[in-house]
Short mmCIF file of C-alpha atoms and ligand atoms in Angstrom, two decimals:
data_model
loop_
_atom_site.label_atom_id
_atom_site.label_comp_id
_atom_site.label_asym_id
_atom_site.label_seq_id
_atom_site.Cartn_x
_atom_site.Cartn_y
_atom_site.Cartn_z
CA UNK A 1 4.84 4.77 -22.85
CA UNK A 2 2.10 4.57 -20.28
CA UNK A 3 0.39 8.16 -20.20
CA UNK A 4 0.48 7.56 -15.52
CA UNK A 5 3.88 7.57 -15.68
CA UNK A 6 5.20 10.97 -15.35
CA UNK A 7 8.19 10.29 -13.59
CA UNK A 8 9.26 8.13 -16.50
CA UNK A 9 7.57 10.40 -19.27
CA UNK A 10 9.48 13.22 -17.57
CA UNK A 11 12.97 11.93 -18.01
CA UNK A 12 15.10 11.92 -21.68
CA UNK A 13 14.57 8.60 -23.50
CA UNK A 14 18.51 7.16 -22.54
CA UNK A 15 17.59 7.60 -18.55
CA UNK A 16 14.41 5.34 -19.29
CA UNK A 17 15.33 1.78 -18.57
CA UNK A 18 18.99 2.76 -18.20
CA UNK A 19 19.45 0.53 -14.66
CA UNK A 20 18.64 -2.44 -16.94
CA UNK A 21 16.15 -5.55 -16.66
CA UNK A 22 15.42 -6.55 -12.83
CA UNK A 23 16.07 -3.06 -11.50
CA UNK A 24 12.94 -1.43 -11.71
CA UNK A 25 10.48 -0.84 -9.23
CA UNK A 26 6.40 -1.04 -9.44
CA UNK A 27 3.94 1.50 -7.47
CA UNK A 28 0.81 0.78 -7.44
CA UNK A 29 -1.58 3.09 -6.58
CA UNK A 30 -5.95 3.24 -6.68
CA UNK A 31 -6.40 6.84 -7.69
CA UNK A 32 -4.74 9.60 -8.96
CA UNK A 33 -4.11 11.95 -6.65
CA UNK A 34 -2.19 9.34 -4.84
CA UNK A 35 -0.04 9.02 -7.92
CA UNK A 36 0.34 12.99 -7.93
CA UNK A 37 1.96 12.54 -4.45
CA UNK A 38 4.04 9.42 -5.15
CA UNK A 39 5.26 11.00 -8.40
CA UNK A 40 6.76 13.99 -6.39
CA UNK A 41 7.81 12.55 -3.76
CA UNK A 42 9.93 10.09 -6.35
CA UNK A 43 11.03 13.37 -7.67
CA UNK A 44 11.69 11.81 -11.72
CA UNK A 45 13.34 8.67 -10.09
CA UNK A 46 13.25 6.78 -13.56
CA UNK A 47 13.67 3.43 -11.93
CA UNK A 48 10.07 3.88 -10.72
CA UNK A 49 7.13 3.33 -12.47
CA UNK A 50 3.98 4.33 -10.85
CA UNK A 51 0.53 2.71 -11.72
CA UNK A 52 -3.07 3.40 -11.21
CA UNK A 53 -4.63 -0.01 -10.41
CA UNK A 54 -8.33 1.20 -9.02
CA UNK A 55 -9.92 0.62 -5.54
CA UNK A 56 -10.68 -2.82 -4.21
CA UNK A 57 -8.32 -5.97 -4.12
CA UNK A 58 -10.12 -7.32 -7.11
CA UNK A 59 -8.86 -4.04 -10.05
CA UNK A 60 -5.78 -3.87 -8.44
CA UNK A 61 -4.74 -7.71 -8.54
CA UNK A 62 -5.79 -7.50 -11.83
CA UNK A 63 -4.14 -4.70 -13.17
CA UNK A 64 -1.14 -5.64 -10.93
CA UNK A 65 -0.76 -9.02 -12.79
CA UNK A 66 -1.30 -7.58 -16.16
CA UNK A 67 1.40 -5.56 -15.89
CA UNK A 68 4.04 -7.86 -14.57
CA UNK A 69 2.79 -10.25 -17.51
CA UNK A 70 3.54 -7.80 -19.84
CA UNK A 71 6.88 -6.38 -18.68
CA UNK A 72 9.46 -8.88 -16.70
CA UNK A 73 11.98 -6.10 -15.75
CA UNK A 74 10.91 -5.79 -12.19
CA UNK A 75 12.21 -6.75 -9.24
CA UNK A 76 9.80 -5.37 -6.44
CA UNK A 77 5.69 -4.31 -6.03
CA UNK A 78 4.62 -1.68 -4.04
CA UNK A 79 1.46 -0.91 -2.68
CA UNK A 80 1.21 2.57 -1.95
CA UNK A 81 -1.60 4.97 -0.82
CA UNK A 82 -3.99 6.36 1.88
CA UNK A 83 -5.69 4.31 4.84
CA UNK A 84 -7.73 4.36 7.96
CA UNK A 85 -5.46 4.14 10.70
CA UNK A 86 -6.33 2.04 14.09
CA UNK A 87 -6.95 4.40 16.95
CA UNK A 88 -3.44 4.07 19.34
CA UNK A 89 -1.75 2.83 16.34
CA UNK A 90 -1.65 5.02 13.37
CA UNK A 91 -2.64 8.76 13.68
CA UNK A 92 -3.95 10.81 11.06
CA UNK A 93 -0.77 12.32 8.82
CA UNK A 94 1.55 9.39 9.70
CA UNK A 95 3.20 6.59 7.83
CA UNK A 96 2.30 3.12 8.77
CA UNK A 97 5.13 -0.16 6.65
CA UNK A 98 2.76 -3.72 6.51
CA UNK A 99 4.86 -6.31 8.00
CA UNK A 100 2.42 -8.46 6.98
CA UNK A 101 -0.64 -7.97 4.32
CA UNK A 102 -3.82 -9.43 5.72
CA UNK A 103 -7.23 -10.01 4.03
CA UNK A 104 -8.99 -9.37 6.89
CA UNK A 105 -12.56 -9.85 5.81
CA UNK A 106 -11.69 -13.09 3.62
CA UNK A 107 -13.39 -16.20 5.38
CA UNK A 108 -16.50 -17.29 6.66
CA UNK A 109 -18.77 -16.03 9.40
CA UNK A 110 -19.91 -19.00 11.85
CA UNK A 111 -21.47 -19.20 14.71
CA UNK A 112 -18.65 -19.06 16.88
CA UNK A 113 -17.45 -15.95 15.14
CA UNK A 114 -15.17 -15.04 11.33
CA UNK A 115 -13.37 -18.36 10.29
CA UNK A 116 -10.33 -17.11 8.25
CA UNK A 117 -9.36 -18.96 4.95
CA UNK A 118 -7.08 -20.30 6.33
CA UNK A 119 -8.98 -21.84 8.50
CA UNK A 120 -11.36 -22.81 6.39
CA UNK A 121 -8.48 -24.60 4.18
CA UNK A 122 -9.00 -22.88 0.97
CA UNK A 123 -5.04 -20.69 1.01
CA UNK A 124 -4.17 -18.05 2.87
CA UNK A 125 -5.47 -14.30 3.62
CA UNK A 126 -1.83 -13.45 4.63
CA UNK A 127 0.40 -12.38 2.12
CA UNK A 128 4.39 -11.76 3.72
CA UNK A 129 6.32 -8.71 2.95
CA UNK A 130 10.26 -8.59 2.30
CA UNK A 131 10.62 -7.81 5.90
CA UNK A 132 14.15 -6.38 5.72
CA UNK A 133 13.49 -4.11 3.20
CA UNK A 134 10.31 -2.99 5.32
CA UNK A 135 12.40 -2.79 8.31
CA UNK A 136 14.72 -0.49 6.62
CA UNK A 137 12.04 1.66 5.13
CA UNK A 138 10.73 2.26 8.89
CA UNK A 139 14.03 3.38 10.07
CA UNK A 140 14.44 5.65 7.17
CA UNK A 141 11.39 7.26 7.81
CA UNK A 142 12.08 7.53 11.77
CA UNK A 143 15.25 8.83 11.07
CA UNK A 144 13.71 11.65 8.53
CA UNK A 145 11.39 12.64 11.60
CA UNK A 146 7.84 11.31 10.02
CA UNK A 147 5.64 9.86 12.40
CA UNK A 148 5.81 5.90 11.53
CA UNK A 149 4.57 2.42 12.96
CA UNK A 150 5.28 -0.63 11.50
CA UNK A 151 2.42 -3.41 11.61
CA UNK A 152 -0.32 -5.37 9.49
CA UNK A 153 -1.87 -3.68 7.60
CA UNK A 154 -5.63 -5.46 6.59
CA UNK A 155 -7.59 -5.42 3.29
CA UNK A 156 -10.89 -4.94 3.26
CA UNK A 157 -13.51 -4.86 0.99
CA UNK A 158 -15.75 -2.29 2.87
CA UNK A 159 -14.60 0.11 4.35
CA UNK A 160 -15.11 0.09 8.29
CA UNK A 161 -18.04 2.43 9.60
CA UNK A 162 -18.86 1.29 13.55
CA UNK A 163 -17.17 1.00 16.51
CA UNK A 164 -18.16 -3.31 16.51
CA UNK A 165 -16.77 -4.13 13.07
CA UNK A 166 -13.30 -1.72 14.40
CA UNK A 167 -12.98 -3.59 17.76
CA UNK A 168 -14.05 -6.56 15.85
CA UNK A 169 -10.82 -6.11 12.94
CA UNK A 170 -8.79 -5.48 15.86
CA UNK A 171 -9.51 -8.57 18.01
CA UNK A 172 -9.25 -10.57 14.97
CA UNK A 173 -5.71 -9.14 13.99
CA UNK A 174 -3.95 -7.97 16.84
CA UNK A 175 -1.30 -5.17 16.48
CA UNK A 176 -3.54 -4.58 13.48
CA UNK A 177 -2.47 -0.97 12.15
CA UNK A 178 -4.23 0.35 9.32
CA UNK A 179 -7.05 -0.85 7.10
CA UNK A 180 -7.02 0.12 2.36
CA UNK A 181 -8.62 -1.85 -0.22
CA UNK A 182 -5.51 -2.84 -1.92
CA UNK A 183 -2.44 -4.27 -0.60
CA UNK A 184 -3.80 -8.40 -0.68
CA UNK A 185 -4.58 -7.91 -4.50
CA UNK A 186 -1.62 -6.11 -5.18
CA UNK A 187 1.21 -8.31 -3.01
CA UNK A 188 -1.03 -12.02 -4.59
CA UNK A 189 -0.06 -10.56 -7.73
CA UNK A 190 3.70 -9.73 -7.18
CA UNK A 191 3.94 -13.38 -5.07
CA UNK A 192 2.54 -15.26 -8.08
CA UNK A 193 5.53 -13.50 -10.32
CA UNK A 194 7.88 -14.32 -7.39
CA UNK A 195 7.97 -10.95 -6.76
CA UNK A 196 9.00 -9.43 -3.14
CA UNK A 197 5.97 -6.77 -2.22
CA UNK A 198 5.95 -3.91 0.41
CA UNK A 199 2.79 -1.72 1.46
CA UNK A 200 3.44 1.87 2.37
CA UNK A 201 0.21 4.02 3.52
CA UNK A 202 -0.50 7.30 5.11
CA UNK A 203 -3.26 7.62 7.12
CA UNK A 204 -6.17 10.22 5.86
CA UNK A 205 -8.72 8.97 8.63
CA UNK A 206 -9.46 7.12 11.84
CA UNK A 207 -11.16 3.60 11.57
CA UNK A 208 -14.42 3.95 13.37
CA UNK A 209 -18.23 5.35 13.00
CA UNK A 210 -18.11 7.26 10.00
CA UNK A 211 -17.11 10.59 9.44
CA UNK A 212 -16.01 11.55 6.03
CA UNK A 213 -15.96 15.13 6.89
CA UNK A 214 -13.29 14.13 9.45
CA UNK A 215 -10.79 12.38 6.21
CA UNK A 216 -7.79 14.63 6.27
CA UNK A 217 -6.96 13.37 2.50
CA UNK A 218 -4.53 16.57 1.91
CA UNK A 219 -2.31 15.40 4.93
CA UNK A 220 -2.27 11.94 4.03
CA UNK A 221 -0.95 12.61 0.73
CA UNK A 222 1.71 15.30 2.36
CA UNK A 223 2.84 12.49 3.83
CA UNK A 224 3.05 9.82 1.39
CA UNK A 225 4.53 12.27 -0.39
CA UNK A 226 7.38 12.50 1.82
CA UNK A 227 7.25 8.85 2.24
CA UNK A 228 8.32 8.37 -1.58
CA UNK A 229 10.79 10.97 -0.89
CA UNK A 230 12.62 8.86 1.83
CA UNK A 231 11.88 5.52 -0.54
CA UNK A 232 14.04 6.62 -3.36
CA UNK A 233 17.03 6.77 -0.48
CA UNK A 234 15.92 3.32 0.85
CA UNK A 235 15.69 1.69 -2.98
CA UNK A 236 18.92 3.44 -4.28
O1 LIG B 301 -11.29 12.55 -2.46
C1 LIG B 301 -10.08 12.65 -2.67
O2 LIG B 301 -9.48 13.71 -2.94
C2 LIG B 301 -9.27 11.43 -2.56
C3 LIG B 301 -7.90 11.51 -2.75
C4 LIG B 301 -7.14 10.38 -2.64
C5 LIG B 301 -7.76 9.16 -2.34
C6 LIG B 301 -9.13 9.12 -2.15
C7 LIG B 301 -9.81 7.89 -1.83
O3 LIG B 301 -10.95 7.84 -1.41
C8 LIG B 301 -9.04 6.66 -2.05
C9 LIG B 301 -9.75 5.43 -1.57
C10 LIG B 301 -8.66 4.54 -1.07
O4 LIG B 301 -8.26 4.93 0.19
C11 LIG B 301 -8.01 3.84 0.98
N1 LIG B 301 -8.64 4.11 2.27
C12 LIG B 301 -8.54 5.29 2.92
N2 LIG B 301 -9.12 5.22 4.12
C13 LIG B 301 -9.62 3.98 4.23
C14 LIG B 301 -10.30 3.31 5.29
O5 LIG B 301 -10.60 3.84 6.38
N3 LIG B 301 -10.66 2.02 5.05
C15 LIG B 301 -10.35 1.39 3.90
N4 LIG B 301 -9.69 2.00 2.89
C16 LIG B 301 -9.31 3.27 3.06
C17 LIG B 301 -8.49 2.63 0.22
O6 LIG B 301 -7.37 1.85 -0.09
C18 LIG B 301 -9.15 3.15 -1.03
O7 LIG B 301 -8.69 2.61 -2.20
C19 LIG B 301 -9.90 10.24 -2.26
#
């Protein structure tokens, strides 16, 4: 059994597995205390299993895709965890559901300013979500009175630390609502399974000159705590 998965590991052997192949569901997560707050806000769901992929798109894609190499019994991906949150957007302690996962630093710098990969040719740096499922989870968590926003939510490989590079993101991706490391790696991997992918995140920090002092980390994971409370609803 994999020693992250307490919500699993905390449930009698029979409930393990019980809803059968194609029912269960895949967290992803960079760090553990993100997992701590996912696991209770799942609460022992055993259709869950949460998994610690690392920070950066790179570890999680990878350990993404080795797990849904190894085990073919799932049926969605989620990318789960804390983010910077644009200023107007996405407040510190609320929820922000991708409708769209966007490498936003994947391209080429020109001249005439970043030339996406797309672009360029070479794919995509867009990665869709299952939109109704997304749209769902939103409502849920409206309707549980957490502070949510629906929007893209970017990848990046560094996090942002000026005012440019912010106003820059946001010009490049408008209605842009939240920056991580993760979601791109984590949805490629799901999409090359044919596997629908969702990102959930809860914001510990505004995007801008850096402050780490300023990360509220403990009310980011209240919240995506809660989040994973109201997911469980949304899922069952
Ligand atoms: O120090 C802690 O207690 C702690 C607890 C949970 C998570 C962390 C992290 O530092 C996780 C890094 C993780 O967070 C995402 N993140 C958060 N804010 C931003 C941001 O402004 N820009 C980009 N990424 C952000 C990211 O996905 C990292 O993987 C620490």
């Amino acid at each position: 059994m994999n020693p992250d998965n307490k919500a699993a590991a905390s449930l009698p052997p029979a409930a393990v597995g019980q809803s059968g192949a194609s029912e269960r569901i895949l967290v992803m997560v960079s760090v553990p205390p993100e997992r701590d707050a996912v696991l209770r806000g799942l609460g022992g769901d055993g259709r869950f299993d949460v998994r610690i992929g690392g920070v950066g798109a790179v570890a999680a894609a990878v350990s993404t895709a080795k797990i849904l190499a190894t085990n073919a019994a799932y049926r969605l991906v989620i990318c789960a965890g804390i983010a910077g949150g644009f200023v107007g957007r996405a407040e510190i302690g609320s929820l922000v559901v991708a409708d769209e996962i966007i490498a936003a630093d994947l391209g080429a710098e020109t001249a005439e300013g970043f030339c996406s990969v797309d672009e360029l040719g070479f794919g995509s740096a867009r990665v869709q979500v299952d939109a109704t499922l997304a749209a769902r989870m939103t409502e849920k968590l409206q309707a549980a009175g957490l502070s949510v926003c629906m929007g893209p939510i970017l990848t990046v490989s560094t996090v942002t630390g000026t005012a440019e590079t912010t106003a820059e993101l946001a010009a490049r991706v408008p209605g842009a609502a939240a920056e991580a490391m993760e979601g791109y790696g984590v949805a490629s991997a799901a999409k090359s399974e044919g596997l629908p992918a969702l990102e959930i995140r809860a914001v510990s920090n505004a995007i801008g000159p850096r402050d780490r002092e300023a990360w509220r980390i403990k009310d980011a994971l209240n919240a995506l705590e809660s989040a994973c409370h109201v997911l469980r609803e949304v899922l069952s």
